Amino acid sequence: MFRVSFAAGQFRPNLPGVMTQLCSAAPAPLLCTLAALFKMALSVNHVPMLLWSTQRSQWNPDTALHEGHVVSAQELTVLLEPVFTHNSRNLILFLQDTLSIDDFTYLSASYGNKNPFQNVQEILQSSPSSLVLPAVDCKATSYLLSFLQESGDWKLINITNLDVSQMEVNTSKPNLLMVQLKPLVSGLNEISTLEAIAENDKIIGRLTMDLQEQGINFSVIYTAVRPSRISRRTGEVWKLRRQLMATEEEDSLSYPPLNVTTGNDTCILFYVRNFSLKANNSVFIDLTNMTFVTQNVDISSSECSDINTTLSLKYTKPVNGISSLEIRFLMTNKFYEGSARNWSTLDSVEIVQDGEKFAKFNVSVISAPAEYSFHCQLVGTSNLYPARLIPSNNEAKKWDVFISRLQIQGFNIENNQFSYASDCTGFFTPGIWMGLVTSTVLLWILAYGIYMIMQLTTNNRFDDPKGPALSVPQTE
């Protein structure tokens, strides 16, 4: 059985049995390798989920979950029934962008006395009822908010600025508090990740303590949208291949693409894995969850036609200090005589802050046949990205944009799905160029060596031991 235990200030899963027995058996190397691959396969598409409540007997901590079991969406529905049947008037959903069960062990054990989950640990220990699910399918967590809203008559309260000091809860009707925790930005070092998790832990502690001081009963769900450490899929362990697919399988499990409709037809599809901005090199804004998970975004200003399409994303108070933010993607559909076909291009990206500050970026290399969608692994303002956003005015120079795994289509959408993706990666990648240059140098060396061997000559005169010594003039 899969349990969670606390010891020496660490929150770690207790994994007895199968893995240990396999590795201690006679053919240890083979079995340990198989066990490692099995564990790798299980760690791809699931996240942990922590639940606790101020009411007793809400969850049974001895819920039978065999080792390595991943809770499906149907099983999670059953486990969440006490939230709706035990008169739970208030529910808090703490949603983080990434989280894995390994974070509780690795981060707690790697930095000595700095335990980033100190408040969560103490709350779980002191709660009258709690339940820890080490592995929940990402399909279930991606639709968790919509499921909770449909399953109860909740008053939804979005907390985006993470300032809970002035928050007031009306207990006359059930409340669903949605708290978007600070994102863990990919690419940062482990110390920064530790600080971000510790800050989220403080927010969880402050909010729950404030509600307890007010005498309010509540239940809590703490989980994430996707795992923080994604291993290669088992198929990729055995065979690595170059994929020009628009969205990998893991992405489709995270959340569906954003769609803009006109009548009954979808005219724009938009998907990214990470959508982040930085203003004035200081204010970081993560729009991924607001756009795709909680869908706290206004797309009513988007426009569609056969020639011009504009995707408008409007956010209200995305972070402290910014009251409104609008991001526009302007696309056109034109006929080009050189290729004798229509091409869709993303011409520019515009950012409007607080309705006044206007930043415009010209776009390079984002085009595709009009019948296709466009996909690119990295898009942003950095010179290292395959598709760049080039500032065209002074206000744009104050913004840094980072978009990973972008897929967008603004024309000829059929069956509400992306068409075949035209990838931004050219045929001649840096690796291919390196191979061609290296092969050319080696072939030149080989040709020169063969040429020098062909120039070797043998003697045409030889000494006769019975006759006089052979004299060869120096002119020869």
PDB file of N, CA, C and O in Angstrom, residues 132-172:
ATOM      1  N   VAL A 132      -3.718  11.803   1.042  1.00  0.00           N
ATOM      2  CA  VAL A 132      -2.634  12.096   0.106  1.00  0.00           C
ATOM      3  C   VAL A 132      -2.699  11.098  -1.040  1.00  0.00           C
ATOM      4  O   VAL A 132      -2.644   9.888  -0.824  1.00  0.00           O
ATOM      5  N   LEU A 133      -2.855  11.627  -2.242  1.00  0.00           N
ATOM      6  CA  LEU A 133      -2.863  10.803  -3.443  1.00  0.00           C
ATOM      7  C   LEU A 133      -1.570  11.068  -4.203  1.00  0.00           C
ATOM      8  O   LEU A 133      -1.410  12.129  -4.810  1.00  0.00           O
ATOM      9  N   PRO A 134      -0.615  10.147  -4.169  1.00  0.00           N
ATOM     10  CA  PRO A 134       0.690  10.406  -4.805  1.00  0.00           C
ATOM     11  C   PRO A 134       0.623  10.551  -6.317  1.00  0.00           C
ATOM     12  O   PRO A 134       1.471  11.217  -6.900  1.00  0.00           O
ATOM     13  N   ALA A 135      -0.360   9.925  -6.964  1.00  0.00           N
ATOM     14  CA  ALA A 135      -0.403   9.952  -8.428  1.00  0.00           C
ATOM     15  C   ALA A 135      -1.848  10.066  -8.893  1.00  0.00           C
ATOM     16  O   ALA A 135      -2.642   9.142  -8.708  1.00  0.00           O
ATOM     17  N   VAL A 136      -2.175  11.207  -9.510  1.00  0.00           N
ATOM     18  CA  VAL A 136      -3.497  11.440 -10.088  1.00  0.00           C
ATOM     19  C   VAL A 136      -3.303  11.773 -11.563  1.00  0.00           C
ATOM     20  O   VAL A 136      -2.432  12.584 -11.922  1.00  0.00           O
ATOM     21  N   ASP A 137      -4.095  11.162 -12.399  1.00  0.00           N
ATOM     22  CA  ASP A 137      -3.979  11.366 -13.842  1.00  0.00           C
ATOM     23  C   ASP A 137      -4.158  12.843 -14.188  1.00  0.00           C
ATOM     24  O   ASP A 137      -5.060  13.511 -13.684  1.00  0.00           O
ATOM     25  N   CYS A 138      -3.274  13.351 -15.056  1.00  0.00           N
ATOM     26  CA  CYS A 138      -3.352  14.758 -15.457  1.00  0.00           C
ATOM     27  C   CYS A 138      -4.658  15.080 -16.176  1.00  0.00           C
ATOM     28  O   CYS A 138      -5.084  16.236 -16.198  1.00  0.00           O
ATOM     29  N   LYS A 139      -5.281  14.083 -16.790  1.00  0.00           N
ATOM     30  CA  LYS A 139      -6.580  14.322 -17.405  1.00  0.00           C
ATOM     31  C   LYS A 139      -7.590  14.781 -16.366  1.00  0.00           C
ATOM     32  O   LYS A 139      -8.429  15.640 -16.639  1.00  0.00           O
ATOM     33  N   ALA A 140      -7.502  14.185 -15.170  1.00  0.00           N
ATOM     34  CA  ALA A 140      -8.453  14.529 -14.113  1.00  0.00           C
ATOM     35  C   ALA A 140      -8.191  15.921 -13.566  1.00  0.00           C
ATOM     36  O   ALA A 140      -9.126  16.699 -13.347  1.00  0.00           O
ATOM     37  N   THR A 141      -6.933  16.270 -13.344  1.00  0.00           N
ATOM     38  CA  THR A 141      -6.632  17.575 -12.753  1.00  0.00           C
ATOM     39  C   THR A 141      -6.857  18.720 -13.723  1.00  0.00           C
ATOM     40  O   THR A 141      -7.169  19.840 -13.317  1.00  0.00           O
ATOM     41  N   SER A 142      -6.715  18.468 -15.026  1.00  0.00           N
ATOM     42  CA  SER A 142      -6.902  19.547 -15.995  1.00  0.00           C
ATOM     43  C   SER A 142      -8.352  20.019 -16.049  1.00  0.00           C
ATOM     44  O   SER A 142      -8.627  21.176 -16.367  1.00  0.00           O
ATOM     45  N   TYR A 143      -9.288  19.120 -15.734  1.00  0.00           N
ATOM     46  CA  TYR A 143     -10.703  19.491 -15.743  1.00  0.00           C
ATOM     47  C   TYR A 143     -11.281  19.557 -14.333  1.00  0.00           C
ATOM     48  O   TYR A 143     -12.500  19.508 -14.168  1.00  0.00           O
ATOM     49  N   LEU A 144     -10.405  19.663 -13.331  1.00  0.00           N
ATOM     50  CA  LEU A 144     -10.868  19.628 -11.943  1.00  0.00           C
ATOM     51  C   LEU A 144     -11.754  20.818 -11.613  1.00  0.00           C
ATOM     52  O   LEU A 144     -12.804  20.671 -10.972  1.00  0.00           O
ATOM     53  N   LEU A 145     -11.353  22.010 -12.027  1.00  0.00           N
ATOM     54  CA  LEU A 145     -12.127  23.204 -11.675  1.00  0.00           C
ATOM     55  C   LEU A 145     -13.524  23.152 -12.284  1.00  0.00           C
ATOM     56  O   LEU A 145     -14.526  23.432 -11.598  1.00  0.00           O
ATOM     57  N   SER A 146     -13.618  22.791 -13.560  1.00  0.00           N
ATOM     58  CA  SER A 146     -14.935  22.717 -14.193  1.00  0.00           C
ATOM     59  C   SER A 146     -15.783  21.624 -13.552  1.00  0.00           C
ATOM     60  O   SER A 146     -17.003  21.781 -13.387  1.00  0.00           O
ATOM     61  N   PHE A 147     -15.173  20.517 -13.152  1.00  0.00           N
ATOM     62  CA  PHE A 147     -15.919  19.449 -12.483  1.00  0.00           C
ATOM     63  C   PHE A 147     -16.472  19.919 -11.144  1.00  0.00           C
ATOM     64  O   PHE A 147     -17.629  19.637 -10.799  1.00  0.00           O
ATOM     65  N   LEU A 148     -15.666  20.641 -10.373  1.00  0.00           N
ATOM     66  CA  LEU A 148     -16.129  21.128  -9.074  1.00  0.00           C
ATOM     67  C   LEU A 148     -17.275  22.117  -9.234  1.00  0.00           C
ATOM     68  O   LEU A 148     -18.236  22.111  -8.462  1.00  0.00           O
ATOM     69  N   GLN A 149     -17.174  22.979 -10.244  1.00  0.00           N
ATOM     70  CA  GLN A 149     -18.240  23.951 -10.462  1.00  0.00           C
ATOM     71  C   GLN A 149     -19.552  23.274 -10.861  1.00  0.00           C
ATOM     72  O   GLN A 149     -20.627  23.697 -10.434  1.00  0.00           O
ATOM     73  N   GLU A 150     -19.458  22.213 -11.659  1.00  0.00           N
ATOM     74  CA  GLU A 150     -20.663  21.531 -12.111  1.00  0.00           C
ATOM     75  C   GLU A 150     -21.271  20.644 -11.030  1.00  0.00           C
ATOM     76  O   GLU A 150     -22.471  20.353 -11.069  1.00  0.00           O
ATOM     77  N   SER A 151     -20.442  20.224 -10.064  1.00  0.00           N
ATOM     78  CA  SER A 151     -20.911  19.265  -9.066  1.00  0.00           C
ATOM     79  C   SER A 151     -21.530  19.916  -7.845  1.00  0.00           C
ATOM     80  O   SER A 151     -22.059  19.218  -6.984  1.00  0.00           O
ATOM     81  N   GLY A 152     -21.444  21.213  -7.710  1.00  0.00           N
ATOM     82  CA  GLY A 152     -22.001  21.878  -6.543  1.00  0.00           C
ATOM     83  C   GLY A 152     -22.405  23.304  -6.862  1.00  0.00           C
ATOM     84  O   GLY A 152     -21.918  23.908  -7.820  1.00  0.00           O
ATOM     85  N   ASP A 153     -23.299  23.826  -6.028  1.00  0.00           N
ATOM     86  CA  ASP A 153     -23.772  25.204  -6.211  1.00  0.00           C
ATOM     87  C   ASP A 153     -22.807  26.150  -5.507  1.00  0.00           C
ATOM     88  O   ASP A 153     -23.106  26.744  -4.471  1.00  0.00           O
ATOM     89  N   TRP A 154     -21.612  26.287  -6.094  1.00  0.00           N
ATOM     90  CA  TRP A 154     -20.559  27.078  -5.466  1.00  0.00           C
ATOM     91  C   TRP A 154     -20.580  28.520  -5.976  1.00  0.00           C
ATOM     92  O   TRP A 154     -20.925  28.773  -7.129  1.00  0.00           O
ATOM     93  N   LYS A 155     -20.152  29.408  -5.107  1.00  0.00           N
ATOM     94  CA  LYS A 155     -19.840  30.770  -5.524  1.00  0.00           C
ATOM     95  C   LYS A 155     -18.336  30.824  -5.782  1.00  0.00           C
ATOM     96  O   LYS A 155     -17.531  30.715  -4.857  1.00  0.00           O
ATOM     97  N   LEU A 156     -17.955  30.972  -7.047  1.00  0.00           N
ATOM     98  CA  LEU A 156     -16.544  30.925  -7.417  1.00  0.00           C
ATOM     99  C   LEU A 156     -15.867  32.243  -7.086  1.00  0.00           C
ATOM    100  O   LEU A 156     -16.324  33.323  -7.465  1.00  0.00           O
ATOM    101  N   ILE A 157     -14.757  32.153  -6.346  1.00  0.00           N
ATOM    102  CA  ILE A 157     -13.948  33.317  -5.982  1.00  0.00           C
ATOM    103  C   ILE A 157     -12.538  33.077  -6.497  1.00  0.00           C
ATOM    104  O   ILE A 157     -11.837  32.183  -6.020  1.00  0.00           O
ATOM    105  N   ASN A 158     -12.130  33.834  -7.513  1.00  0.00           N
ATOM    106  CA  ASN A 158     -10.777  33.721  -8.065  1.00  0.00           C
ATOM    107  C   ASN A 158      -9.830  34.625  -7.298  1.00  0.00           C
ATOM    108  O   ASN A 158     -10.074  35.826  -7.166  1.00  0.00           O
ATOM    109  N   ILE A 159      -8.761  34.055  -6.793  1.00  0.00           N
ATOM    110  CA  ILE A 159      -7.737  34.814  -6.088  1.00  0.00           C
ATOM    111  C   ILE A 159      -6.485  34.763  -6.944  1.00  0.00           C
ATOM    112  O   ILE A 159      -5.779  33.754  -6.990  1.00  0.00           O
ATOM    113  N   THR A 160      -6.213  35.847  -7.645  1.00  0.00           N
ATOM    114  CA  THR A 160      -5.086  35.877  -8.584  1.00  0.00           C
ATOM    115  C   THR A 160      -3.915  36.709  -8.092  1.00  0.00           C
ATOM    116  O   THR A 160      -2.778  36.482  -8.482  1.00  0.00           O
ATOM    117  N   ASN A 161      -4.175  37.698  -7.234  1.00  0.00           N
ATOM    118  CA  ASN A 161      -3.074  38.553  -6.797  1.00  0.00           C
ATOM    119  C   ASN A 161      -2.360  37.994  -5.570  1.00  0.00           C
ATOM    120  O   ASN A 161      -1.415  38.595  -5.070  1.00  0.00           O
ATOM    121  N   LEU A 162      -2.835  36.846  -5.049  1.00  0.00           N
ATOM    122  CA  LEU A 162      -2.192  36.146  -3.936  1.00  0.00           C
ATOM    123  C   LEU A 162      -2.113  36.990  -2.673  1.00  0.00           C
ATOM    124  O   LEU A 162      -1.285  36.753  -1.809  1.00  0.00           O
ATOM    125  N   ASP A 163      -2.957  37.983  -2.543  1.00  0.00           N
ATOM    126  CA  ASP A 163      -3.030  38.803  -1.336  1.00  0.00           C
ATOM    127  C   ASP A 163      -4.304  38.404  -0.589  1.00  0.00           C
ATOM    128  O   ASP A 163      -5.407  38.807  -0.954  1.00  0.00           O
ATOM    129  N   VAL A 164      -4.156  37.595   0.438  1.00  0.00           N
ATOM    130  CA  VAL A 164      -5.317  37.049   1.147  1.00  0.00           C
ATOM    131  C   VAL A 164      -5.593  37.779   2.443  1.00  0.00           C
ATOM    132  O   VAL A 164      -6.497  37.404   3.180  1.00  0.00           O
ATOM    133  N   SER A 165      -4.846  38.817   2.734  1.00  0.00           N
ATOM    134  CA  SER A 165      -5.003  39.499   4.019  1.00  0.00           C
ATOM    135  C   SER A 165      -6.352  40.198   4.127  1.00  0.00           C
ATOM    136  O   SER A 165      -6.948  40.252   5.210  1.00  0.00           O
ATOM    137  N   GLN A 166      -6.865  40.744   3.021  1.00  0.00           N
ATOM    138  CA  GLN A 166      -8.118  41.490   3.049  1.00  0.00           C
ATOM    139  C   GLN A 166      -9.307  40.669   2.533  1.00  0.00           C
ATOM    140  O   GLN A 166     -10.371  41.224   2.293  1.00  0.00           O
ATOM    141  N   MET A 167      -9.126  39.372   2.388  1.00  0.00           N
ATOM    142  CA  MET A 167     -10.184  38.559   1.820  1.00  0.00           C
ATOM    143  C   MET A 167     -11.278  38.288   2.850  1.00  0.00           C
ATOM    144  O   MET A 167     -10.996  37.987   4.016  1.00  0.00           O
ATOM    145  N   GLU A 168     -12.527  38.399   2.436  1.00  0.00           N
ATOM    146  CA  GLU A 168     -13.674  38.111   3.276  1.00  0.00           C
ATOM    147  C   GLU A 168     -14.516  37.035   2.606  1.00  0.00           C
ATOM    148  O   GLU A 168     -14.778  37.101   1.409  1.00  0.00           O
ATOM    149  N   VAL A 169     -14.956  36.055   3.403  1.00  0.00           N
ATOM    150  CA  VAL A 169     -15.731  34.944   2.879  1.00  0.00           C
ATOM    151  C   VAL A 169     -17.129  35.004   3.459  1.00  0.00           C
ATOM    152  O   VAL A 169     -17.311  35.056   4.689  1.00  0.00           O
ATOM    153  N   ASN A 170     -18.119  35.025   2.587  1.00  0.00           N
ATOM    154  CA  ASN A 170     -19.515  35.012   2.999  1.00  0.00           C
ATOM    155  C   ASN A 170     -19.951  33.557   3.162  1.00  0.00           C
ATOM    156  O   ASN A 170     -20.074  32.817   2.183  1.00  0.00           O
ATOM    157  N   THR A 171     -20.190  33.135   4.395  1.00  0.00           N
ATOM    158  CA  THR A 171     -20.496  31.736   4.683  1.00  0.00           C
ATOM    159  C   THR A 171     -21.980  31.413   4.542  1.00  0.00           C
ATOM    160  O   THR A 171     -22.404  30.309   4.882  1.00  0.00           O
ATOM    161  N   SER A 172     -22.773  32.347   4.041  1.00  0.00           N
ATOM    162  CA  SER A 172     -24.207  32.081   3.899  1.00  0.00           C
ATOM    163  C   SER A 172     -24.483  31.097   2.758  1.00  0.00           C
ATOM    164  O   SER A 172     -25.547  30.499   2.704  1.00  0.00           O
TER     165      SER A 172
END
